[in-house]
Each structure stands twice: as structure tokens, then as C-alpha cells.
PDB file of C-alpha atoms in Angstrom:
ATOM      1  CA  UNK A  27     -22.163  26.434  -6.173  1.00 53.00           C
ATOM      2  CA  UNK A  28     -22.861  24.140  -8.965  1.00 59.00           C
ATOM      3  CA  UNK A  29     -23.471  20.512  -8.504  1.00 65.00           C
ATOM      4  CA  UNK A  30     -19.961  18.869  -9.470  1.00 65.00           C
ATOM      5  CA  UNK A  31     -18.093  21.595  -6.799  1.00 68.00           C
ATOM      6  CA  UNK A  32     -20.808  20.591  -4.214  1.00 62.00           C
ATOM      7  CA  UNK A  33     -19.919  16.783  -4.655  1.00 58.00           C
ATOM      8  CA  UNK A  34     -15.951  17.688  -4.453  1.00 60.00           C
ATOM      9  CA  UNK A  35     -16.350  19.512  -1.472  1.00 66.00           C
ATOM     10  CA  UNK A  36     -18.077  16.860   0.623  1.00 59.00           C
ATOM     11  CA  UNK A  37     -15.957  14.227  -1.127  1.00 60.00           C
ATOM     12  CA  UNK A  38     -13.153  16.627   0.802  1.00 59.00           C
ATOM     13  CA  UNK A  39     -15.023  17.007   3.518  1.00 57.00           C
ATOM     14  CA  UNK A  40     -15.474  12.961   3.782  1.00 53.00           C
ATOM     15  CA  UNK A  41     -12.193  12.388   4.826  1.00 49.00           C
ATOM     16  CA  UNK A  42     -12.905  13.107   8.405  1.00 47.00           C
ATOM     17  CA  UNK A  43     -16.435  12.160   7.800  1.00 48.00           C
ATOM     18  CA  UNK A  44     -15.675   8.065   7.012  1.00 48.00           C
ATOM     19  CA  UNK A  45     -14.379   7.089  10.095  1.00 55.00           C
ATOM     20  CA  UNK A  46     -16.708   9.023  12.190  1.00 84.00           C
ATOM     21  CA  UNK A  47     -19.784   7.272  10.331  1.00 88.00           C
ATOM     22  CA  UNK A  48     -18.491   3.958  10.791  1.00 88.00           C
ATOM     23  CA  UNK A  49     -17.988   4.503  14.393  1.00 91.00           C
ATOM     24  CA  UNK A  50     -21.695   5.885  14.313  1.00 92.00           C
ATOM     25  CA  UNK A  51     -23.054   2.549  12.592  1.00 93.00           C
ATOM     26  CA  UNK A  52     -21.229   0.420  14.917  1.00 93.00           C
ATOM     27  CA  UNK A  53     -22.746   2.318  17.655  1.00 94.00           C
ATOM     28  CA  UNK A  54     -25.838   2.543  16.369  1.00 95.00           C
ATOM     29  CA  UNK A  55     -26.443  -1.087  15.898  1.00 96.00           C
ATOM     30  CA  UNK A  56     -24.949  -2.115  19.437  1.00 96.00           C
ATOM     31  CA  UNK A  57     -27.770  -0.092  20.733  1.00 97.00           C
ATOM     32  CA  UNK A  58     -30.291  -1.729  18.138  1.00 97.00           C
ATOM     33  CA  UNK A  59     -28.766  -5.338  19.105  1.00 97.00           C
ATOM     34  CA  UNK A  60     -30.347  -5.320  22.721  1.00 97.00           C
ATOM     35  CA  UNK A  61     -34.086  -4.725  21.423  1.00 97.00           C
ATOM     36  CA  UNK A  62     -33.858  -7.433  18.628  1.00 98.00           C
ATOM     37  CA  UNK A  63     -32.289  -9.919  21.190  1.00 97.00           C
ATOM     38  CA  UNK A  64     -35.226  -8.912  23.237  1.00 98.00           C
ATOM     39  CA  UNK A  65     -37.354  -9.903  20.779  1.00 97.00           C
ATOM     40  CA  UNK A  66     -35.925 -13.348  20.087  1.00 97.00           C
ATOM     41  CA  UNK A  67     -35.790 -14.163  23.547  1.00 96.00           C
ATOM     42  CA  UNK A  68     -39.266 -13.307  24.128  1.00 96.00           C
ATOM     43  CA  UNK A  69     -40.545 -14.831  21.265  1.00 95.00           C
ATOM     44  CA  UNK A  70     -38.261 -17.257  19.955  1.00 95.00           C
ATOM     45  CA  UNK A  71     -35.153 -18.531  21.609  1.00 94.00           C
ATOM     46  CA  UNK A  72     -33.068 -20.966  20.633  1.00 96.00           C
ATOM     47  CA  UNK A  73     -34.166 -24.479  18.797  1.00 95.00           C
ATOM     48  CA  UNK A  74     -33.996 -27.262  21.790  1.00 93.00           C
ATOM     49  CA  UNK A  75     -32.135 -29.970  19.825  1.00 93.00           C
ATOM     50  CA  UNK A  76     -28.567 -26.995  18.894  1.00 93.00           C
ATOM     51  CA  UNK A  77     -26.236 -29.734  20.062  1.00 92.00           C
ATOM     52  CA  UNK A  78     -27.069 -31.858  17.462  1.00 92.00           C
ATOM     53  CA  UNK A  79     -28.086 -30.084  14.682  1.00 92.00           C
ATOM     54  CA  UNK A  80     -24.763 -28.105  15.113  1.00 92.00           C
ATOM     55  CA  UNK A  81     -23.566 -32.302  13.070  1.00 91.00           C
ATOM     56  CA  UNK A  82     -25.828 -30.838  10.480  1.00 91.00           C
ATOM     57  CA  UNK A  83     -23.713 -28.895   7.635  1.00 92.00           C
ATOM     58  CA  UNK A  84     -27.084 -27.470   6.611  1.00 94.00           C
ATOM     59  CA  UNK A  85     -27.543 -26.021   9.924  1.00 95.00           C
ATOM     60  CA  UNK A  86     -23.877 -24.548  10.113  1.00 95.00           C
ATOM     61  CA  UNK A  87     -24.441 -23.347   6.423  1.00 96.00           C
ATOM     62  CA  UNK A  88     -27.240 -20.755   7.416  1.00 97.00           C
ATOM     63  CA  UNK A  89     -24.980 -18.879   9.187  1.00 97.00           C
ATOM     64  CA  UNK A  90     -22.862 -18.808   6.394  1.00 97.00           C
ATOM     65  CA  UNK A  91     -25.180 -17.362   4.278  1.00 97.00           C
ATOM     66  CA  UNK A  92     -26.975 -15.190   6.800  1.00 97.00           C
ATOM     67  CA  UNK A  93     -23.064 -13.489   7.901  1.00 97.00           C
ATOM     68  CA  UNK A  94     -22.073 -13.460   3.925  1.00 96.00           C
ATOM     69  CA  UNK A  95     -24.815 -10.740   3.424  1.00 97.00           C
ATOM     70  CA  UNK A  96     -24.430  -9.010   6.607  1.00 97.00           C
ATOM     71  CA  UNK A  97     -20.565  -8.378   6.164  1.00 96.00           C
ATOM     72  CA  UNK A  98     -20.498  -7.355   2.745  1.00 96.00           C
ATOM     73  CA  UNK A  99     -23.600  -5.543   3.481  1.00 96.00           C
ATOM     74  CA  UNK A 100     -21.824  -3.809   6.116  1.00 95.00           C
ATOM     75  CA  UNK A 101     -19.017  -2.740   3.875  1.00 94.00           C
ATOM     76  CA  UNK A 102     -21.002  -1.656   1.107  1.00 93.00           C
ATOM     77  CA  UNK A 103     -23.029   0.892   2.907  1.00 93.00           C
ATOM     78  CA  UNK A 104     -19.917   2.242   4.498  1.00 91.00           C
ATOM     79  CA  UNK A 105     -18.825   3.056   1.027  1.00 90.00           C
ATOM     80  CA  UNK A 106     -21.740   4.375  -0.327  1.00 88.00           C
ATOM     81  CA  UNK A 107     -22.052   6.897   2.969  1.00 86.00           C
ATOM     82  CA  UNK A 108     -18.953   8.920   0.630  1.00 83.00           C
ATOM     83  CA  UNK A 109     -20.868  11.221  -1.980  1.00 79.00           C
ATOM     84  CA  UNK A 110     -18.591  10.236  -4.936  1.00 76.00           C
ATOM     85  CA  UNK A 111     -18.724   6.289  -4.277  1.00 77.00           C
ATOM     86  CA  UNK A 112     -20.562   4.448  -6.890  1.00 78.00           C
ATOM     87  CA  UNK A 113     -21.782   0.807  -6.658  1.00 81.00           C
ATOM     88  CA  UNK A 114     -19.690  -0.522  -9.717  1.00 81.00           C
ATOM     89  CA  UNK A 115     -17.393  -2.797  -8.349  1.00 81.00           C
ATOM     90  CA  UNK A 116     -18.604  -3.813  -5.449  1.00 87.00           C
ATOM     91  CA  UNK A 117     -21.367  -5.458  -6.055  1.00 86.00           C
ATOM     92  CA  UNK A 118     -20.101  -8.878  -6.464  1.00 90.00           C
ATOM     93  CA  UNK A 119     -19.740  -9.260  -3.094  1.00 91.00           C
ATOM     94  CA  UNK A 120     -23.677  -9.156  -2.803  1.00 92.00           C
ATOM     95  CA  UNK A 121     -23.789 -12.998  -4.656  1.00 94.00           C
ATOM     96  CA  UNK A 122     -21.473 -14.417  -2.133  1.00 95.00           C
ATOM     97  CA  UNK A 123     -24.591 -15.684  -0.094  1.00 95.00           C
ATOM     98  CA  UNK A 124     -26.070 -16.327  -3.205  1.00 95.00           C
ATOM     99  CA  UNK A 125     -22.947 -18.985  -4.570  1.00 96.00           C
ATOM    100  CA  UNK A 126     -23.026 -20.292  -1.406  1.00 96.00           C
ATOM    101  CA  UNK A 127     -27.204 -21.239  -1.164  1.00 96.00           C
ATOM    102  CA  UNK A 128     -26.435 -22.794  -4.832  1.00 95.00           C
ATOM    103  CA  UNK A 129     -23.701 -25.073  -3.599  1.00 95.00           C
ATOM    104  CA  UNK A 130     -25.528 -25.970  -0.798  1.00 94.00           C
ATOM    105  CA  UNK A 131     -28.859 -26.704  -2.851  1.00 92.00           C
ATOM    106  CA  UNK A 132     -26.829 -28.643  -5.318  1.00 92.00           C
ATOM    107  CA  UNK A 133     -25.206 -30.364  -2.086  1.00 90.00           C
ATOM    108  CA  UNK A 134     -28.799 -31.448  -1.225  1.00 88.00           C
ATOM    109  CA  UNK A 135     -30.063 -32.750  -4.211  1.00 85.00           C
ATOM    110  CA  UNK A 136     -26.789 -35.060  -4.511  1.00 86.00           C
ATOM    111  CA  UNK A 137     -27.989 -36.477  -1.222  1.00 82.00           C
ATOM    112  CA  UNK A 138     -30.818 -39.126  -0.509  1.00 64.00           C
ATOM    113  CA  UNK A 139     -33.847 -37.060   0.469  1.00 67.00           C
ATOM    114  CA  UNK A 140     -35.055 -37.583   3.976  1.00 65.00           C
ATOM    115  CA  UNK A 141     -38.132 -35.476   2.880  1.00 71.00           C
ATOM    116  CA  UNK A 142     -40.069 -34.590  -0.093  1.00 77.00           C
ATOM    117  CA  UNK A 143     -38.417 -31.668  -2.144  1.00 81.00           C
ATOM    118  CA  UNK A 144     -41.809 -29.863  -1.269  1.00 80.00           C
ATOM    119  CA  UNK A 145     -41.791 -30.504   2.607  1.00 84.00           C
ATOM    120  CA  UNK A 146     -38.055 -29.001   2.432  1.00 84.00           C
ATOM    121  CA  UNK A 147     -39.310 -26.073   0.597  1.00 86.00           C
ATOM    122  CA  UNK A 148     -42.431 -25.239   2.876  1.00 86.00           C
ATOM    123  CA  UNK A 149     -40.910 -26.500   5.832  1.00 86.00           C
ATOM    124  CA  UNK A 150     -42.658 -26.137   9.076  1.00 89.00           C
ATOM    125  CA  UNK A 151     -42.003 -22.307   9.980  1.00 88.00           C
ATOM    126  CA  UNK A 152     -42.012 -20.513   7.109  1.00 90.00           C
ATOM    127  CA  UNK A 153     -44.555 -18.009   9.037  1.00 90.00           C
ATOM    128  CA  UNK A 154     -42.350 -17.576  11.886  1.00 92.00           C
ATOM    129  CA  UNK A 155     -39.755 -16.750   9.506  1.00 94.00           C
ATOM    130  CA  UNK A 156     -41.358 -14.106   7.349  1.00 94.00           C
ATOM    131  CA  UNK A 157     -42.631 -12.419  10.380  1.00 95.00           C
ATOM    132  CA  UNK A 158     -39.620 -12.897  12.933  1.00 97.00           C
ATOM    133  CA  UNK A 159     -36.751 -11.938  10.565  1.00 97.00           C
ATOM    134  CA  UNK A 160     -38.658  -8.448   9.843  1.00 97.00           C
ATOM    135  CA  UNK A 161     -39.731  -8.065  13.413  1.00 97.00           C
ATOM    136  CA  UNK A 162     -35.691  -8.321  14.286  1.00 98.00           C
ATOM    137  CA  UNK A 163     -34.129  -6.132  11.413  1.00 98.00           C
ATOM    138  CA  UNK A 164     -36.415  -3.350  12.466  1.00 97.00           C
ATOM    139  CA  UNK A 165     -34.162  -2.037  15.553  1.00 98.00           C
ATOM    140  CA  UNK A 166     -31.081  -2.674  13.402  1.00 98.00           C
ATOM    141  CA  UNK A 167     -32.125  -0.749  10.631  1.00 98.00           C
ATOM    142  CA  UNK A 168     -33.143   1.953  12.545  1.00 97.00           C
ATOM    143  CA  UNK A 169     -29.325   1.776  14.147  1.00 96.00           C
ATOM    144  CA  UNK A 170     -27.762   1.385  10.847  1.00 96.00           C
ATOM    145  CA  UNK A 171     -29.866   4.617   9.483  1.00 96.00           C
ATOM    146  CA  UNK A 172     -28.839   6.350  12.477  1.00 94.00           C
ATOM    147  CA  UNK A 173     -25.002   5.869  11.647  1.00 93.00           C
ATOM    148  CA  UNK A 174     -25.579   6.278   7.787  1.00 93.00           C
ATOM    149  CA  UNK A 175     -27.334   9.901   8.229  1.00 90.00           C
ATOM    150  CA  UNK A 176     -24.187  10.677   9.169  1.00 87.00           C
ATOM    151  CA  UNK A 177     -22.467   9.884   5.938  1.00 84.00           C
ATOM    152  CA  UNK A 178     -23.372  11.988   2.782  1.00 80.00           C
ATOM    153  CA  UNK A 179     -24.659   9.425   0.221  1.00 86.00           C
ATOM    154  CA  UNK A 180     -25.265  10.595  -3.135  1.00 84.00           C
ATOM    155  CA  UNK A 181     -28.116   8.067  -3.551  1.00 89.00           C
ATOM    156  CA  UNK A 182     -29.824   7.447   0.142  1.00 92.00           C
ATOM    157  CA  UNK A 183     -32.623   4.992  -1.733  1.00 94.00           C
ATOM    158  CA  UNK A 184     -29.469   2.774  -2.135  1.00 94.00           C
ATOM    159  CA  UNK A 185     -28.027   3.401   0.954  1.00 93.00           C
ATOM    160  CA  UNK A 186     -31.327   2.477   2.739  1.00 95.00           C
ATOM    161  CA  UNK A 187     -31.886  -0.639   0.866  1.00 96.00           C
ATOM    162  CA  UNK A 188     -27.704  -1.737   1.774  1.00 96.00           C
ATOM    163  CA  UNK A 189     -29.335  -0.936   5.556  1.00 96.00           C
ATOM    164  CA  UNK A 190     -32.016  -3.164   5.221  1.00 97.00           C
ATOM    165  CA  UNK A 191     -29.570  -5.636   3.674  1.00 97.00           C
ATOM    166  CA  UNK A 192     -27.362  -5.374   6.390  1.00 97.00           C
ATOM    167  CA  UNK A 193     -29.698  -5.558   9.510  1.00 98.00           C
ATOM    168  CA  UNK A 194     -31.726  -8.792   7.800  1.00 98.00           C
ATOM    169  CA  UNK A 195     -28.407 -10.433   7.518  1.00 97.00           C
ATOM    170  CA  UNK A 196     -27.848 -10.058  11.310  1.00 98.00           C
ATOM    171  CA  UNK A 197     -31.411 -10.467  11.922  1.00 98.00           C
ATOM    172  CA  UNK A 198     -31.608 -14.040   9.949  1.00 98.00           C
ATOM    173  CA  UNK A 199     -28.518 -15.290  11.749  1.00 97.00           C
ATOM    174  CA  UNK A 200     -30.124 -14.879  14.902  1.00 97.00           C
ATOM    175  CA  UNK A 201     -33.224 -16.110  13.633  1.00 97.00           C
ATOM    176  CA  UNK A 202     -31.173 -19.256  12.229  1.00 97.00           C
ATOM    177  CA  UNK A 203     -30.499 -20.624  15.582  1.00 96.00           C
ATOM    178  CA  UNK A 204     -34.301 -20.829  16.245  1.00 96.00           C
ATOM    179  CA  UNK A 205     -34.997 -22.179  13.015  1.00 95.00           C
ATOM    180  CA  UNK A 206     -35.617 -25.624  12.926  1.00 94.00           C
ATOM    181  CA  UNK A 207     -35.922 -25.963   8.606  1.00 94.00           C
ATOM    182  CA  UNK A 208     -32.205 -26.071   7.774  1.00 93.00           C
ATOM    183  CA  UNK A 209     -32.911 -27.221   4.119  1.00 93.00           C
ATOM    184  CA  UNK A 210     -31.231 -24.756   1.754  1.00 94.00           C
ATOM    185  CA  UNK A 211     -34.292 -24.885  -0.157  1.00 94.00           C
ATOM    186  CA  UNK A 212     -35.983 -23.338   2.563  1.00 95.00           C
ATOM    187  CA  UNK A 213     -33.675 -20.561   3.617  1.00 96.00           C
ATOM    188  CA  UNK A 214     -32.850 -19.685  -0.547  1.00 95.00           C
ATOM    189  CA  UNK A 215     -37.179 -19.039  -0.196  1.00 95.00           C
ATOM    190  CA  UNK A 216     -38.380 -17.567   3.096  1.00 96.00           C
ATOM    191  CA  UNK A 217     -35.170 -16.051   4.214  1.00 97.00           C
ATOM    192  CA  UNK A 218     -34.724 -14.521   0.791  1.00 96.00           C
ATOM    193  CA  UNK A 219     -38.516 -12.904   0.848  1.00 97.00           C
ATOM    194  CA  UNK A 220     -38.295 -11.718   4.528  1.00 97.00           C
ATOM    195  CA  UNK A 221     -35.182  -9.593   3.580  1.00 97.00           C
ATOM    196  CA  UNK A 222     -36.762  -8.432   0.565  1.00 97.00           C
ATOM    197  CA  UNK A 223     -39.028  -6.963   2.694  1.00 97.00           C
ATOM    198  CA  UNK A 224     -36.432  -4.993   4.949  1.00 98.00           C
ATOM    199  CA  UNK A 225     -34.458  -4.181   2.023  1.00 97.00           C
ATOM    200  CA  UNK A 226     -37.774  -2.029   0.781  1.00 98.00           C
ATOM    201  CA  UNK A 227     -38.499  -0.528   4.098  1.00 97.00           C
ATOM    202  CA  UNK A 228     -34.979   0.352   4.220  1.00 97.00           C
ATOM    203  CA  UNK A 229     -34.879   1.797   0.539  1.00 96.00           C
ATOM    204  CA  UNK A 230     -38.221   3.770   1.208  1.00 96.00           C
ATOM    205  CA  UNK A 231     -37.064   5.233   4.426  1.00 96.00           C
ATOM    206  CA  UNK A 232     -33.390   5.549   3.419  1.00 94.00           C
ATOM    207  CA  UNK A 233     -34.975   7.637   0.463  1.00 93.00           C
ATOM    208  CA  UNK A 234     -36.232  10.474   3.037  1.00 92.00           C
ATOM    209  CA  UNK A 235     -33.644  10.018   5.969  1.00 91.00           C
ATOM    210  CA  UNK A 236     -30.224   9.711   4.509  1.00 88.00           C
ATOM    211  CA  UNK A 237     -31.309  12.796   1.755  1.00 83.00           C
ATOM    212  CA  UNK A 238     -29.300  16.000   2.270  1.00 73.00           C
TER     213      UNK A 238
END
């Protein structure tokens, strides 16, 4: 069987196969959820002063970002689990966080700065953030590779980095509630870098997991 029959036969195949690896991702990262929550509970937990930085747009406008590249995310993967899906076309939906972090930076600099535009890039937790949003995305990934294996994707190194993707999204928007630097600045930087770093793990072990 030559290569072009192969990918029409799972692409036939997949028509049973989509709905069964969706189910499999959401199950997979309801099981992951627990151990990440765990995490953030033990570690974290939620920023004392919510109530009133909930009057904050920047705080609200984290989550925004964080959920606009953990949906799409989401989607993505899904689509690239079929062996003939391609990445053209959907792609776009990957600068949604992006458009919004530049509205809210140009937002910011419109305003009077209660800080230096140094002190809102720094912040105070940029640590906590490259190690906590990692730490988090780790179960999730593993849940989201779990339902992707179960897919057929023609390039898994993609696939794996649209896991990692996915479960820093979540990750960050439970991280975000914690957070106590809610300058765009800040989350365009360290939230940006931490997911870099899941997206790799995800691409390297997507790369040997989701192969068949």
C-alpha cells in the first residue's frame, strides 16, 4: 500500500475515529485537571485581594488571553488528530490572544502609569510564573496526549506542540487567579515564555507518542 492509499484509508477510517478522540481528550484532561488543581492549591491558591482586582480590566483581561489560546488550541488539535488535515487555515485563530495582549498593552500605555514601564514588565513573580505555569500544564498535556494518540495525525511534532498549547492555556488561567502582576506587559513576557516551554515539551514528546 503506497503512501497516498494509506492516508485515504485512515482519512475513511477517521470518520468514526473524530468523535471518539475528542471524547478521549475531554476525558483525558478531566483526569489531568485534578493533579494540576492539586498543585495550585498546594502551592499557590488564589491571590487574597480577587474581590477587588476582579474592578481591574487588566486582571479580567488575563483570562481572556489565557482561554483565547486554550479554545482555539483545543480546536486545532482536534483537527489535526485527522491524517489529511493541514494547518492552512486555521491558524489565525492562534493570534487571537495575541490581538488581544496588543490592545490591552496599547490600553496601558494610554493610561497614567502607576508604575515604571520596567516594574510592570518584571513584576514581582515572574519566577513563580515560569515555574508554576509549566509545573500545571504537565498533567494536562499528558491528558491531552492521551486523547490525541488516539487520533492519526499526519504530523504528531505539530500535534504535540497544539497539546502543549492547549494545556498552558488552561494552565495560565488558573495560574492568573494567583497572579498578582496583571500588567499586560507582564503576561505578553512571562506567560508567553512559560508556554513556550510546554509547547516544546509537547512538540518533542508529541514527536514520539502521537507517531504511527
Amino acid at each position: 500500500m503506497d503512501t497516498d492509499q494509506l492516508i485515504r484509508t485512515l482519512a475513511a477510517d477517521n470518520a468514526h475515529r473524530a468523535p471518539r478522540v475528542g471524547a478521549l481528550l475531554t476525558m483525558g484532561l478531566l483526569v489531568a485537571a485534578p493533579f494540576s488543581i492539586l498543585i495550585f492549591a498546594t502551592f499557590l491558591g488564589v491571590r487574597p485581594d480577587v474581590m477587588t482586582a476582579m474592578h481591574n480590566p487588566f486582571f479580567d483581561t488575563k483570562f481572556a488571553v489565557t482561554l483565547s489560546l486554550a479554545i482555539p488550541a483545543i480546536i486545532i488539535s482536534l483537527h489535526l488528530s485527522r491524517p489529511e488535515a493541514l494547518m492552512r487555515g486555521w491558524g489565525w485563530l492562534l493570534l487571537l490572544p495575541v490581538g488581544l495582549l496588543a490592545v490591552a498593552i496599547g490600553s496601558e500605555a494610554m493610561m497614567a502609569p502607576a508604575m515604571p514601564m520596567t516594574m510592570r514588565l518584571v513584576g514581582k513573580n515572574s519566577r513563580w510564573c515560569m515555574s508554576a505555569i509549566p509545573a500545571m500544564s504537565l498533567p494536562l498535556l499528558a491528558g491531552a496526549l492521551f486523547g490525541l494518540r488516539h487520533g492519526a495525525p499526519s504530523r504528531p511534532a505539530l500535534a504535540g506542540a497544539l497539546a502543549g498549547l492547549l494545556s498552558a492555556g488552561l494552565a495560565a488561567t488558573l495560574y492568573a487567579s494567583h497572579c498578582t502582576d496583571d500588567s499586560p506587559l507582564f503576561v505578553a513576557t512571562w506567560y508567553t515564555i512559560a508556554t513556550a516551554i510546554v509547547t516544546a515539551i509537547g512538540a518533542a514528546v508529541g514527536s514520539r507518542v502521537l507517531r504511527y
